Coordinates of C-alpha atoms in Angstrom, one line a residue:
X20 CA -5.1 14.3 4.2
X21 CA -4.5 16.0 7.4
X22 CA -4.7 14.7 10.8
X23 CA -6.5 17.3 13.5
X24 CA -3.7 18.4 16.4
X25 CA -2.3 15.8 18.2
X26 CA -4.6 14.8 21.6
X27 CA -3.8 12.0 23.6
X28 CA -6.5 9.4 22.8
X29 CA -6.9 6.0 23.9
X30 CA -3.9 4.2 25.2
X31 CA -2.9 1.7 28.0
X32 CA 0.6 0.9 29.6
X33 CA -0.3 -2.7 29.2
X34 CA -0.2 -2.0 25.1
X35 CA 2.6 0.5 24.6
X36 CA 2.6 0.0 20.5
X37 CA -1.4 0.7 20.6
X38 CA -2.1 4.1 18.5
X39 CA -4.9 6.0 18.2
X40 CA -5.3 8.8 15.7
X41 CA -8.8 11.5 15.2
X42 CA -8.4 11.9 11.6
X43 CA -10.0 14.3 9.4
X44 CA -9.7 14.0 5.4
X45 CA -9.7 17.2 4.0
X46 CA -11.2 18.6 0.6
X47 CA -7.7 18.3 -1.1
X48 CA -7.4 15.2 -0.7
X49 CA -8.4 13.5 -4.2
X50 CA -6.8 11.6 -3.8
X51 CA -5.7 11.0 -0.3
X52 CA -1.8 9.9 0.0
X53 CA -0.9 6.5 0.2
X54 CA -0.5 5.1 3.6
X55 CA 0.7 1.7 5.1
X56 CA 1.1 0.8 8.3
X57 CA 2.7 -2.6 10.1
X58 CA -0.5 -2.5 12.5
X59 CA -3.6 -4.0 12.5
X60 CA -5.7 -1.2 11.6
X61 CA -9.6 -0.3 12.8
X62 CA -11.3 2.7 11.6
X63 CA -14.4 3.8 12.7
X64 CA -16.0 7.1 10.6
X65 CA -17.6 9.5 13.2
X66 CA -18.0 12.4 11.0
X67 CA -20.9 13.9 8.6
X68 CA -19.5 13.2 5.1
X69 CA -18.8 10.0 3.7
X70 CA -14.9 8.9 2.5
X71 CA -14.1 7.1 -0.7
X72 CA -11.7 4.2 0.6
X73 CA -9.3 2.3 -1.5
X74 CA -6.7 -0.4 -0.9
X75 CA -4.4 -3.0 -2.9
X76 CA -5.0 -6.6 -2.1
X77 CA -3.8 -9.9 -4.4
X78 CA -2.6 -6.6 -6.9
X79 CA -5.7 -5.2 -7.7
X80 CA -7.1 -1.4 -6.3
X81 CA -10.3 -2.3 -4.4
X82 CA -12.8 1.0 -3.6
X83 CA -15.8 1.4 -1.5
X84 CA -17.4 3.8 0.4
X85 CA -17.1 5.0 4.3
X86 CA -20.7 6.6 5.0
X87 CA -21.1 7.8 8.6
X88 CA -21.3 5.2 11.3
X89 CA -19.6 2.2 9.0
X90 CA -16.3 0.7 9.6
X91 CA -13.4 -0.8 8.3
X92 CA -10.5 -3.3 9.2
X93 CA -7.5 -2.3 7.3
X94 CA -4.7 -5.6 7.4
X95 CA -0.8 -4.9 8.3
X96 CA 1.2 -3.5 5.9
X97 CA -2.1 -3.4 3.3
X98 CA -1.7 0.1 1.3
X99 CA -4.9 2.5 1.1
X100 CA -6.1 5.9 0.4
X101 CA -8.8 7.9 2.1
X102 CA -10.1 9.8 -0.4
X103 CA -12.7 13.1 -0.5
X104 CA -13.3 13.1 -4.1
X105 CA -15.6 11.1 -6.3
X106 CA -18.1 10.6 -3.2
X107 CA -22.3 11.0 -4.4
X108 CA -24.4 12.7 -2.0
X109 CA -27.3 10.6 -1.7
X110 CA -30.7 12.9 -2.6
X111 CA -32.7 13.6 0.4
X112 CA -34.9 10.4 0.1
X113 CA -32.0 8.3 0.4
X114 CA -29.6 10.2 3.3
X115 CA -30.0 8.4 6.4
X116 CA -29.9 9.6 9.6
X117 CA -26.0 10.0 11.1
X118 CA -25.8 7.2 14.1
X119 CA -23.7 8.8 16.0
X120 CA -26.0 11.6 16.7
X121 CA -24.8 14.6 18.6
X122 CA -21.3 12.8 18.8
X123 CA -21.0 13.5 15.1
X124 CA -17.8 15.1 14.0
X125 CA -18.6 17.7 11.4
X126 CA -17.0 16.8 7.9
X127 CA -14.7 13.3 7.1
X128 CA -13.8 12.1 10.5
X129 CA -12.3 9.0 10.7
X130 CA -10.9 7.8 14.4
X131 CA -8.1 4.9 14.0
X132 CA -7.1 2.1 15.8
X133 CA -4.1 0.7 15.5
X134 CA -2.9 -2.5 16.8
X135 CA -0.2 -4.7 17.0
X136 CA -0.3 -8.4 16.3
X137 CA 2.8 -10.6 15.6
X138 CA 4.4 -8.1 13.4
X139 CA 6.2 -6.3 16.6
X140 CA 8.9 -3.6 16.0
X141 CA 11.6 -6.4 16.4
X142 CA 10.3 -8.3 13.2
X143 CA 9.3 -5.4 11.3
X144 CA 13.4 -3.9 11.3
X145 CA 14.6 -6.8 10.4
X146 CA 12.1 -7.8 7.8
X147 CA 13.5 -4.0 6.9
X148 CA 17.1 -5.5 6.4
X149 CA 15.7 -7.9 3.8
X150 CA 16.7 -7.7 -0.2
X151 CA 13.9 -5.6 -2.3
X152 CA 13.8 -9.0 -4.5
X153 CA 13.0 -11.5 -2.2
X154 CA 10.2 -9.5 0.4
X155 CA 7.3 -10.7 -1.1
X156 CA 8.4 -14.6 -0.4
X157 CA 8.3 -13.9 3.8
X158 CA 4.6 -14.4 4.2
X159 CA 4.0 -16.5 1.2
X160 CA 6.5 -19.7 1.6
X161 CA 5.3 -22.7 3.1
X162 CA 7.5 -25.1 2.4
X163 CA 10.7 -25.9 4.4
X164 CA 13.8 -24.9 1.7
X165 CA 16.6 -26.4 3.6
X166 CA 17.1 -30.2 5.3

């Protein structure tokens, strides 16, 4: 999984933290390294190959499929794989046209969107300071612990 070189893609002074990556997933990558990320994540495949996609939710592996033109909403802090491996070609009667037409990137292109919500730097280092043990209780407690 390589990015291509960096270019300055999307961004606005009025959301410093929002990232935007062109990503390409190579040949090698089968499978892809595991990546997480504290942003709210878009992804948008621009390219001429499709991408296996995996993620963990409620701690099971989930997989589908990233054909050109689909996309994908990836939550914070969710961990996934982009994948090149294990991908069918669909036979000739089944391909479908790309959608992005001319703008297609050649091979697995992916183009990310990264965005914050309420997870901002602030909480995200501190959240960092937390015990190993007790992490997974943050965002599933409900109940008030203390009087």
């Amino acid at each position: 999984l390589a990015p291509s070189p960096p270019l300055p893609l999307a961004r606005t002074r009025h959301q410093p933290d929002l990232k935007t990556f062109d990503l390409e997933v190579l040949e090698s990558a089968q499978p892809g390294e595991d990546l997480r990320c504290g942003l709210h994540s878009f992804v948008y495949h621009f390219g001429s190959e499709p991408v296996e996609f995996t993620w963990q939710g409620k701690g099971q592996s989930h997989s589908g499929v990233l054909r050109p033109g689909d996309s994908a909403y990836i939550a914070p802090m969710v961990v996934h794989q982009f994948s090149a491996g294990k991908v069918p070609t669909p036979t000739a009667s089944k391909k479908r046209p790309n959608p992005n037409g001319r703008a297609c990137g050649q091979g697995r292109r992916l183009f990310i969107v990264r965005i914050p919500g309420h997870l901002s730097g602030e909480t995200l280092a501190e959240f960092g300071t937390f015990s190993h043990f007790g992490r997974e209780r943050v965002g599933a407690e409900t109940v008030r612990w203390y009087n």
